[in-house]
Short mmCIF file of C-alpha atoms and ligand atoms in Angstrom, two decimals:
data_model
loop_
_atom_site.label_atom_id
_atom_site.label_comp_id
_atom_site.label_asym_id
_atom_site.label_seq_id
_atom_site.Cartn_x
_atom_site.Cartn_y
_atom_site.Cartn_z
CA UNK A 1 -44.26 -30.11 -101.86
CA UNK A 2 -43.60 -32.64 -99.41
CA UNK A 3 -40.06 -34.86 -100.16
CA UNK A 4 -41.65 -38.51 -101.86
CA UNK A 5 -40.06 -41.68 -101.38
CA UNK A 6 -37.03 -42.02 -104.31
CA UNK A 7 -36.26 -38.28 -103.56
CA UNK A 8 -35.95 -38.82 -100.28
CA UNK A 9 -33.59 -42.07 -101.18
CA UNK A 10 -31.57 -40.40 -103.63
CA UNK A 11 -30.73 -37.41 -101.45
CA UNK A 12 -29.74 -38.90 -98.44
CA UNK A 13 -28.69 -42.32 -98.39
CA UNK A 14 -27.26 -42.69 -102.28
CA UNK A 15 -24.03 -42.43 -102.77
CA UNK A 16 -21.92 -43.44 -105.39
CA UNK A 17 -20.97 -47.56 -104.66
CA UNK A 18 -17.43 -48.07 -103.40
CA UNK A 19 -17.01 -51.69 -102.57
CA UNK A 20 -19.92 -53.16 -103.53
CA UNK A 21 -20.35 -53.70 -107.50
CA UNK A 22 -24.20 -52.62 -107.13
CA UNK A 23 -25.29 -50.16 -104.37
CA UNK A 24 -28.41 -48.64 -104.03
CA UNK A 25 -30.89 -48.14 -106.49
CA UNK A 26 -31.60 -51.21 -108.08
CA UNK A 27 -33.65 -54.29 -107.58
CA UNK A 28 -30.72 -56.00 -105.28
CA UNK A 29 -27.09 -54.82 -104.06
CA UNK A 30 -24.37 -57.12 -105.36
CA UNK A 31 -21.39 -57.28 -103.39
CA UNK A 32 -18.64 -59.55 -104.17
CA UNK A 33 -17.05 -61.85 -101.02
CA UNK A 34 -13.16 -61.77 -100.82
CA UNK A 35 -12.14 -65.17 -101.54
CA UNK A 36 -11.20 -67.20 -98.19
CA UNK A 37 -14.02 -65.16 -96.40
CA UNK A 38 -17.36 -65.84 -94.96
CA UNK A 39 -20.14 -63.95 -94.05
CA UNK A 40 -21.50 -62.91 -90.61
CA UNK A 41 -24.73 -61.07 -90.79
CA UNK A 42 -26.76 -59.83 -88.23
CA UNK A 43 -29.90 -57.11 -87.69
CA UNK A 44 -31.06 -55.02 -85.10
CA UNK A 45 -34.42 -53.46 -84.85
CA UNK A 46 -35.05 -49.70 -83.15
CA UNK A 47 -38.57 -48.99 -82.26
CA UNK A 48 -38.87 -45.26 -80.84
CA UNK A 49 -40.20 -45.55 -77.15
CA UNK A 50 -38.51 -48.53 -76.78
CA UNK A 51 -35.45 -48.63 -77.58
CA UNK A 52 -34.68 -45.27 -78.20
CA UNK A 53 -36.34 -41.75 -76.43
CA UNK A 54 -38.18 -39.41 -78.99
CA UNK A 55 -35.71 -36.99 -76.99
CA UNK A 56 -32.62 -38.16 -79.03
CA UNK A 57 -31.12 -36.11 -81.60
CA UNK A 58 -31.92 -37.47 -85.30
CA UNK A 59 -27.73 -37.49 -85.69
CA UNK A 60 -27.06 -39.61 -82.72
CA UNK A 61 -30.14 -42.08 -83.25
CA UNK A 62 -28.06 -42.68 -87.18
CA UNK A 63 -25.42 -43.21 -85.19
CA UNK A 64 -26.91 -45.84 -82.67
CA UNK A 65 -28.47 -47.29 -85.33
CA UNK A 66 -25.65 -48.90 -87.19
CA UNK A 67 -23.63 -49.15 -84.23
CA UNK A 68 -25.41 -52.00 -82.39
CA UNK A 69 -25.17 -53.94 -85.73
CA UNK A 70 -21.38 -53.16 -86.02
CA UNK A 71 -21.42 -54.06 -82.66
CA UNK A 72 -22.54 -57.69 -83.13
CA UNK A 73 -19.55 -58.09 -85.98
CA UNK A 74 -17.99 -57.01 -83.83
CA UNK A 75 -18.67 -59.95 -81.22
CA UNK A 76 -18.11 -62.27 -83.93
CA UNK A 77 -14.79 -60.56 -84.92
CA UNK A 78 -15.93 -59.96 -88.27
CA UNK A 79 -14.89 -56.82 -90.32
CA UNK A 80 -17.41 -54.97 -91.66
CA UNK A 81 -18.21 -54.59 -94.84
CA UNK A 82 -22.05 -53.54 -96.36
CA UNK A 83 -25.20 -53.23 -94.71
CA UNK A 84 -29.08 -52.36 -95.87
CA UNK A 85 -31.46 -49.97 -93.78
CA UNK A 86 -35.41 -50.48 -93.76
CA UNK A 87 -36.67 -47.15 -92.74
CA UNK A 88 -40.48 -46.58 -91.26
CA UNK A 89 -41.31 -43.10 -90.29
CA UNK A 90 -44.53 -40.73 -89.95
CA UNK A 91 -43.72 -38.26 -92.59
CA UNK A 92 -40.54 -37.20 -94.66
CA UNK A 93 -38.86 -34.85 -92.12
CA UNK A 94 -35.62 -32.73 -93.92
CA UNK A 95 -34.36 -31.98 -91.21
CA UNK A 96 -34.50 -35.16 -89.23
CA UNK A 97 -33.38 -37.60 -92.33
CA UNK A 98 -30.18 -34.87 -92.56
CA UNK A 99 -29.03 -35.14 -89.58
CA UNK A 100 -30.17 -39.43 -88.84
CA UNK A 101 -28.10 -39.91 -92.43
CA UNK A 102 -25.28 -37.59 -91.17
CA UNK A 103 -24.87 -40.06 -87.78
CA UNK A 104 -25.27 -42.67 -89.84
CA UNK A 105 -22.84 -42.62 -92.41
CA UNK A 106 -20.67 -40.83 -90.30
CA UNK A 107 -20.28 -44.33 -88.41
CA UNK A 108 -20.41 -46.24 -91.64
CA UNK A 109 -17.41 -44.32 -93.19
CA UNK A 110 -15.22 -44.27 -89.78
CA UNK A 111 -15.54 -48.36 -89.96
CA UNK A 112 -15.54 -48.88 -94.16
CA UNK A 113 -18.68 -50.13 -93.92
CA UNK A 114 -21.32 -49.63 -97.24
CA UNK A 115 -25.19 -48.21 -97.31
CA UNK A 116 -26.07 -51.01 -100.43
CA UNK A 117 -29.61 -50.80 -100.16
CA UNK A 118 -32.97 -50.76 -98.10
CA UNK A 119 -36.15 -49.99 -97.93
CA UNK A 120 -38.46 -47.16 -97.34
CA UNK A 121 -42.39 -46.30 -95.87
CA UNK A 122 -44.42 -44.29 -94.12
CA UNK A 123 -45.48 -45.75 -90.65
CA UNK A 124 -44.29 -45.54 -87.00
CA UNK A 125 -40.59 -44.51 -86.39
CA UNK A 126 -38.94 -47.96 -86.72
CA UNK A 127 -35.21 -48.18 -87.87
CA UNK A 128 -34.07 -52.21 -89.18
CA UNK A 129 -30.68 -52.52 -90.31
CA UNK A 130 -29.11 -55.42 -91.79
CA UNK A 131 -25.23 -55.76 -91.52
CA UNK A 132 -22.91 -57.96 -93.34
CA UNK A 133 -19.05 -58.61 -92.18
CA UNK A 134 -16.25 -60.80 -93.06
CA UNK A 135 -14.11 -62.83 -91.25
CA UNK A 136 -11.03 -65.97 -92.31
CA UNK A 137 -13.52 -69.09 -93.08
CA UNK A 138 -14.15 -71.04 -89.27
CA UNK A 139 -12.70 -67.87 -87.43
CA UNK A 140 -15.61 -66.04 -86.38
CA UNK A 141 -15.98 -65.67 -82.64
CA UNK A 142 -18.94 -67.60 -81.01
CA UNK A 143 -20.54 -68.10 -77.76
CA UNK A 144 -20.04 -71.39 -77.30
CA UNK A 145 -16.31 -71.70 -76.66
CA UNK A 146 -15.86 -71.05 -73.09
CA UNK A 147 -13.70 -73.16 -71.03
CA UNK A 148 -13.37 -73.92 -67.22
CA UNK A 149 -10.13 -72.14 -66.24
CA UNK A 150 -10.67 -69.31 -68.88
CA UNK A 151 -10.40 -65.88 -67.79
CA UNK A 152 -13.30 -63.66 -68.65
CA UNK A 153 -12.74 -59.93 -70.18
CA UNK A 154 -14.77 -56.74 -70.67
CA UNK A 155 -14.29 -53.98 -72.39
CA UNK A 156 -14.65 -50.13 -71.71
CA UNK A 157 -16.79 -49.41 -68.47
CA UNK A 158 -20.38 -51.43 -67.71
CA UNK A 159 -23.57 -49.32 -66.38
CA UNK A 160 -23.22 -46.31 -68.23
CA UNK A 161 -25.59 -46.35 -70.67
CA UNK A 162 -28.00 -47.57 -67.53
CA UNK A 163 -27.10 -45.13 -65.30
CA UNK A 164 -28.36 -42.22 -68.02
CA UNK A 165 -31.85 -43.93 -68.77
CA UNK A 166 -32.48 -43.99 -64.68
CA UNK A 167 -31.31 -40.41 -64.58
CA UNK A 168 -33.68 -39.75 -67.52
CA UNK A 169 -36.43 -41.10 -65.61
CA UNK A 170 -36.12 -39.36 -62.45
CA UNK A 171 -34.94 -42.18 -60.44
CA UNK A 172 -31.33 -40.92 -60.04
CA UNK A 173 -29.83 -37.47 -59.84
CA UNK A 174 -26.39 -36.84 -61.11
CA UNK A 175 -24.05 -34.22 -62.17
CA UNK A 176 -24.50 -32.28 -65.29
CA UNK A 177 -21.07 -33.83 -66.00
CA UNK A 178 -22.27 -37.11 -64.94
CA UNK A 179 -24.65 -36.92 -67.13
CA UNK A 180 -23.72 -35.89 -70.28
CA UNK A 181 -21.23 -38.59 -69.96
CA UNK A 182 -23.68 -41.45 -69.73
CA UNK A 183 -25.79 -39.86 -71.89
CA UNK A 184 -23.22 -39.70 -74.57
CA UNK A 185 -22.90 -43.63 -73.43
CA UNK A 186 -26.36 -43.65 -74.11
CA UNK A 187 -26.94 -42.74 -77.31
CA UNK A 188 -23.24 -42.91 -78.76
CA UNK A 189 -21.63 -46.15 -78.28
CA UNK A 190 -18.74 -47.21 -79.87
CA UNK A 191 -18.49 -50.68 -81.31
CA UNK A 192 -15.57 -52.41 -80.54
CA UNK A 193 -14.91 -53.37 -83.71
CA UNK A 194 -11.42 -53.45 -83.60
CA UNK A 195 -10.86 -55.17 -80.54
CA UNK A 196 -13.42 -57.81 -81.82
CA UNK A 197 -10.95 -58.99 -85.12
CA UNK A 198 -7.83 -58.51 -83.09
CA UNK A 199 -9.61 -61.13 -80.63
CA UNK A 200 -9.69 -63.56 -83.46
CA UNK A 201 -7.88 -66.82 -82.43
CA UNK A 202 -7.32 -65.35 -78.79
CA UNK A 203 -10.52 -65.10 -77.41
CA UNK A 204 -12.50 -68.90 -76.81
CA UNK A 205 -15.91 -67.28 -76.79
CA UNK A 206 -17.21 -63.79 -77.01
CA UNK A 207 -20.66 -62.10 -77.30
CA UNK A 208 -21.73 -57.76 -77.07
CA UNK A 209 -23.40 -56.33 -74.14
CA UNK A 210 -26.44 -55.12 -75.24
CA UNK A 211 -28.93 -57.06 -72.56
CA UNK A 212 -26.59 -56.70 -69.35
CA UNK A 213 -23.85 -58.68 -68.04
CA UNK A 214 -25.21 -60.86 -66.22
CA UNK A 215 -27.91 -61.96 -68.78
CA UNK A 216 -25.87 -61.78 -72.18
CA UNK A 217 -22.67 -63.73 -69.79
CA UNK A 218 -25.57 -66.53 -69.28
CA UNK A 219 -25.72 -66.81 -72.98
CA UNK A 220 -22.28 -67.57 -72.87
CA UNK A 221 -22.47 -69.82 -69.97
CA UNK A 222 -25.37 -72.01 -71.59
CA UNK A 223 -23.89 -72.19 -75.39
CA UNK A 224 -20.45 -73.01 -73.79
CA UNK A 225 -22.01 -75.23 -70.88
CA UNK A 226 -19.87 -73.99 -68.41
CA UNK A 227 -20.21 -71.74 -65.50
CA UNK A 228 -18.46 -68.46 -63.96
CA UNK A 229 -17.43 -66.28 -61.21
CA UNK A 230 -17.84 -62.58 -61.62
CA UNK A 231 -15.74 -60.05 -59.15
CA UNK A 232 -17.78 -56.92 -58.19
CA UNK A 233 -15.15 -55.01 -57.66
CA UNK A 234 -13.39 -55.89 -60.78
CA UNK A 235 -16.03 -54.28 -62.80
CA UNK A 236 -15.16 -51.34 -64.99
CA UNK A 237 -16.68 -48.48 -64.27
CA UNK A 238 -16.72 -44.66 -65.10
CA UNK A 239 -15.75 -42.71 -61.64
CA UNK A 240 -18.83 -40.94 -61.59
CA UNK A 241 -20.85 -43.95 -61.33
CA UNK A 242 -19.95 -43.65 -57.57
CA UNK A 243 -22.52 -40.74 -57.33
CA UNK A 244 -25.66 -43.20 -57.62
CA UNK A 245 -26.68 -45.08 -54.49
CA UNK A 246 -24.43 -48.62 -53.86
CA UNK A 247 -27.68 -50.31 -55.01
CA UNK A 248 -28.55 -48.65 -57.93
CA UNK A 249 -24.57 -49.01 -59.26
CA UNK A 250 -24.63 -52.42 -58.88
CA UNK A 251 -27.54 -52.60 -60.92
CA UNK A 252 -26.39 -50.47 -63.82
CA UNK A 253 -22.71 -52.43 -63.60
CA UNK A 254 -24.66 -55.98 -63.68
CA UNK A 255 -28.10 -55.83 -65.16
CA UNK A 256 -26.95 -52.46 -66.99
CA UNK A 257 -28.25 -53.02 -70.53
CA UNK A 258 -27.16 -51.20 -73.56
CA UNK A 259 -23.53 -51.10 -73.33
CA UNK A 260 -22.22 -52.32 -76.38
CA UNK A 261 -18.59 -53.88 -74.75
CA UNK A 262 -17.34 -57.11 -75.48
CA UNK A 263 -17.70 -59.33 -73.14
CA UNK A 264 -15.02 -62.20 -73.95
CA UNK A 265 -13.20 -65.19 -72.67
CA UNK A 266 -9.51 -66.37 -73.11
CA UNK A 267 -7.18 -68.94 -71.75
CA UNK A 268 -5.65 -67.54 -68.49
CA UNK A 269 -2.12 -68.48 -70.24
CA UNK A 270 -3.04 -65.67 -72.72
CA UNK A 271 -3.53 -62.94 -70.59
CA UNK A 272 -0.57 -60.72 -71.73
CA UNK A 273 -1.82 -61.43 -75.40
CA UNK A 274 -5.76 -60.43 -74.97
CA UNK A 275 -3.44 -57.05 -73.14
CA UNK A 276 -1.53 -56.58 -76.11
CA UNK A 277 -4.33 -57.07 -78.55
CA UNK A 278 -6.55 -54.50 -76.64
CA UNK A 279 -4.17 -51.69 -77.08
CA UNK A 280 -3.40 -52.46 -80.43
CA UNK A 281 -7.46 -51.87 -80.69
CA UNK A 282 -7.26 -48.52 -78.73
CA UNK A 283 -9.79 -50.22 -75.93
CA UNK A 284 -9.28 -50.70 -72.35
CA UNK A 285 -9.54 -54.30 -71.29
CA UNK A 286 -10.59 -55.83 -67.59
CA UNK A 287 -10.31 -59.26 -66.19
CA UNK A 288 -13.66 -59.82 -64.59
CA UNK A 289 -13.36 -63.02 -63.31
CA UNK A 290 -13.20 -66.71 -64.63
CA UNK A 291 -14.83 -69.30 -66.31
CA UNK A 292 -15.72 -72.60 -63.95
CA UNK A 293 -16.56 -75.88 -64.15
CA UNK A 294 -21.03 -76.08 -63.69
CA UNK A 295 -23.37 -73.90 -64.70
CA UNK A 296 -23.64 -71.49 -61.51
CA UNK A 297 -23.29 -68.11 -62.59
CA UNK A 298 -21.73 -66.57 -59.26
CA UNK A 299 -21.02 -62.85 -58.51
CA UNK A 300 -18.17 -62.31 -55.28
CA UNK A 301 -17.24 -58.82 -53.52
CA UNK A 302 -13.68 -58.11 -52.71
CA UNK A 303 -13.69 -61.16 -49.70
CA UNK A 304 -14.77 -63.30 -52.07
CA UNK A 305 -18.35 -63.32 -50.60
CA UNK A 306 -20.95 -63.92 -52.28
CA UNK A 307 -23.53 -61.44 -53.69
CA UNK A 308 -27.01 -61.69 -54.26
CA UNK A 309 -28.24 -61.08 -57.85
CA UNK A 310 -31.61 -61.95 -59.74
CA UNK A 311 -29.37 -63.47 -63.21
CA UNK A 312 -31.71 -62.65 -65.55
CA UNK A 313 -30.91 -59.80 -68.50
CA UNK A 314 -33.85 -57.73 -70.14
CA UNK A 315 -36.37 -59.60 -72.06
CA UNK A 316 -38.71 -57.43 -74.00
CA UNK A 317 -41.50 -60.02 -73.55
CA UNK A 318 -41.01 -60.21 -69.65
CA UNK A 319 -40.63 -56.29 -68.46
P1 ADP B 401 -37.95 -52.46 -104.63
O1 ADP B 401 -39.37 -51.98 -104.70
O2 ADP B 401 -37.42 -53.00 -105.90
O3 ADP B 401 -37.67 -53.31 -103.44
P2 ADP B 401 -37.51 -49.83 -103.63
O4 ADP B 401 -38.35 -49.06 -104.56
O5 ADP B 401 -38.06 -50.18 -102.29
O6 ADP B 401 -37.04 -51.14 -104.41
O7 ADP B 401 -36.13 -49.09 -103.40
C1 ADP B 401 -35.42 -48.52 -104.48
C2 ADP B 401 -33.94 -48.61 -104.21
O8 ADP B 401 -33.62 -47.81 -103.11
C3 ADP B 401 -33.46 -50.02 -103.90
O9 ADP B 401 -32.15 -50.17 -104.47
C4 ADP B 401 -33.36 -50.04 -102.42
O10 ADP B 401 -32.37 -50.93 -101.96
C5 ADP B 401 -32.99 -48.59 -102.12
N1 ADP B 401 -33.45 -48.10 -100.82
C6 ADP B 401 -34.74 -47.96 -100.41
N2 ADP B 401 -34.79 -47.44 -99.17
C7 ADP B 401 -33.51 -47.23 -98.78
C8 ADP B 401 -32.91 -46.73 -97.61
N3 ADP B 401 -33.61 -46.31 -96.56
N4 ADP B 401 -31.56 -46.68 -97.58
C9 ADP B 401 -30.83 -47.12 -98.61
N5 ADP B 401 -31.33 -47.59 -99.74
C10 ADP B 401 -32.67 -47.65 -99.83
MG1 MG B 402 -39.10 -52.06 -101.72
#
């Protein structure tokens, strides 16, 4: 007989609660706040064909699931502490709720993060999940906080992610190595969760890459109302990125989409600081360029030139 809805609940995403005072099962999680706290709560919303192939393996679609979410705390510096998942899907697969639970909470256990509750039904493959995080009352990390003279950051490598979903759709042709790299980019990325609370009080602004740098960086530009020059060449980038065509690369490093890095700004004065604080977080840190007065968003190559690039990130109304 075919697994019903409360089975399906109790077997893979119950587990006995840990933090939180109620977990799942009944009408409402509770979950106490630490005193001094406050929330930061964000959700994310995975519809299959569009922001995820019907290609990817149930345990790494858990995975990207919660880690865009923990990715956002993480842009706000917050750590994370409970989140809800509303769950649409054709039919009550085994074998594809085992392993999407196993990616899942996999994630959620490596950052002490809590499955309190959700919701269930039959429909097209959509994944929603709700995240909550904590961070020192006025701490969190915002957009808006960029100053002229600030030095802007990034972490890990830009394009990756990118560089996989052309490969995946014939427009580029990479290694095998090449590819399992970006595809582990892809459909694996690590929130910098870490880095995000050690940033507290260090960074002025800071938002996540999921949209490209160039269009989440105009977020920050237009919250903080300031503007910026990017360096090309100071980019981040894995060494095998060098195996697409110059044009493509720069696409995937600027317009990339999906990579889930910080993208953060700093006083210049507190360079050696936002160094220290990166390796303390186990993440690689680059200086990308720095925060003007304006609102030009400008990108230079090595001379200083300038480069031509259409500033926009993806929209999912406009593409
Ligand atoms: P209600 O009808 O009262 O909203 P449901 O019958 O939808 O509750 O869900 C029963 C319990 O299972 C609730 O505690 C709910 O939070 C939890 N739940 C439902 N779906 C999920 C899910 N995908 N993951 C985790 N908990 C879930
Ligand atoms: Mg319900």
């Amino acid at each position: 007989m075919a697994l019903g809805e409360f089975e399906l609940i109790d077997r893979f995403f119950r587990r006995p609660a840990r933090q939180a005072v109620v977990g799942v099962g009944d009408d409402c999680a509770v979950v106490a706040p630490t005193p001094g706290m406050q929330w930061c709560v964000t959700t994310d919303l995975l519809v299959e064909g569009r922001h995820f192939l019907p290609t990817v393996a149930p345990e790494r679609l858990g995975h990207k699931a919660l880690a865009v979410n923990l990715s956002d705390l993480a842009a706000c510096g917050a750590e994370p502490r409970a989140f809800t998942l509303a769950l649409a899907m054709p039919r009550a697969d085994e074998a594809f709720l085992e392993g999407f639970a196993r990616g899942l909470l996999a994630l959620a256990d490596a950052h002490g993060i809590e499955l309190v509750g959700g919701d269930t039904t039959a429909g097209p493959l959509v994944i929603s999940i709700t995240a909550f995080g904590e961070v020192p009352a006025g701490r969190a990390l915002l957009r808006g906080g960029a100053r002229a003279g600030d030095d802007l950051w990034v972490s890990g490598t830009l394009g990756d992610a990118r560089a996989a979903l052309e490969a995946f759709r014939g427009n580029a042709r990479i290694s095998a190595e090449a590819f399992d790299a970006a595809r582990c980019a892809m459909e694996r990325p690590q929130p910098r969760v870490a880095l995000g609370i050690a940033l507290r009080g260090l960074a002025t602004s800071a938002i996540d890459l999921s949209d490209g740098l160039l269009g989440d960086l105009g977020h920050v530009l237009r919250a903080s109302g300031v503007g910026a020059c990017v360096e090309l060449a100071a980019l981040p980038r894995s060494r095998w990125l060098g195996e697409l065509p110059p044009a493509l690369q720069r696409i995937c490093l600027l317009q990339g989409g999906d990579d889930y890095e910080l993208l953060f700004t700093a006083p210049a004065a507190r360079a050696a600081a936002v160094q220290a604080a990166a390796q303390g977080a186990g993440v690689a840190v680059a200086r990308i360029g720095r925060i003007e007065p304006g609102a030009a968003l400008r990108v230079v190559d090595a001379d200083g030139r300038a480069v031509e690039v259409a500033a926009s990130g993806f929209d999912h109304f406009r593409t």
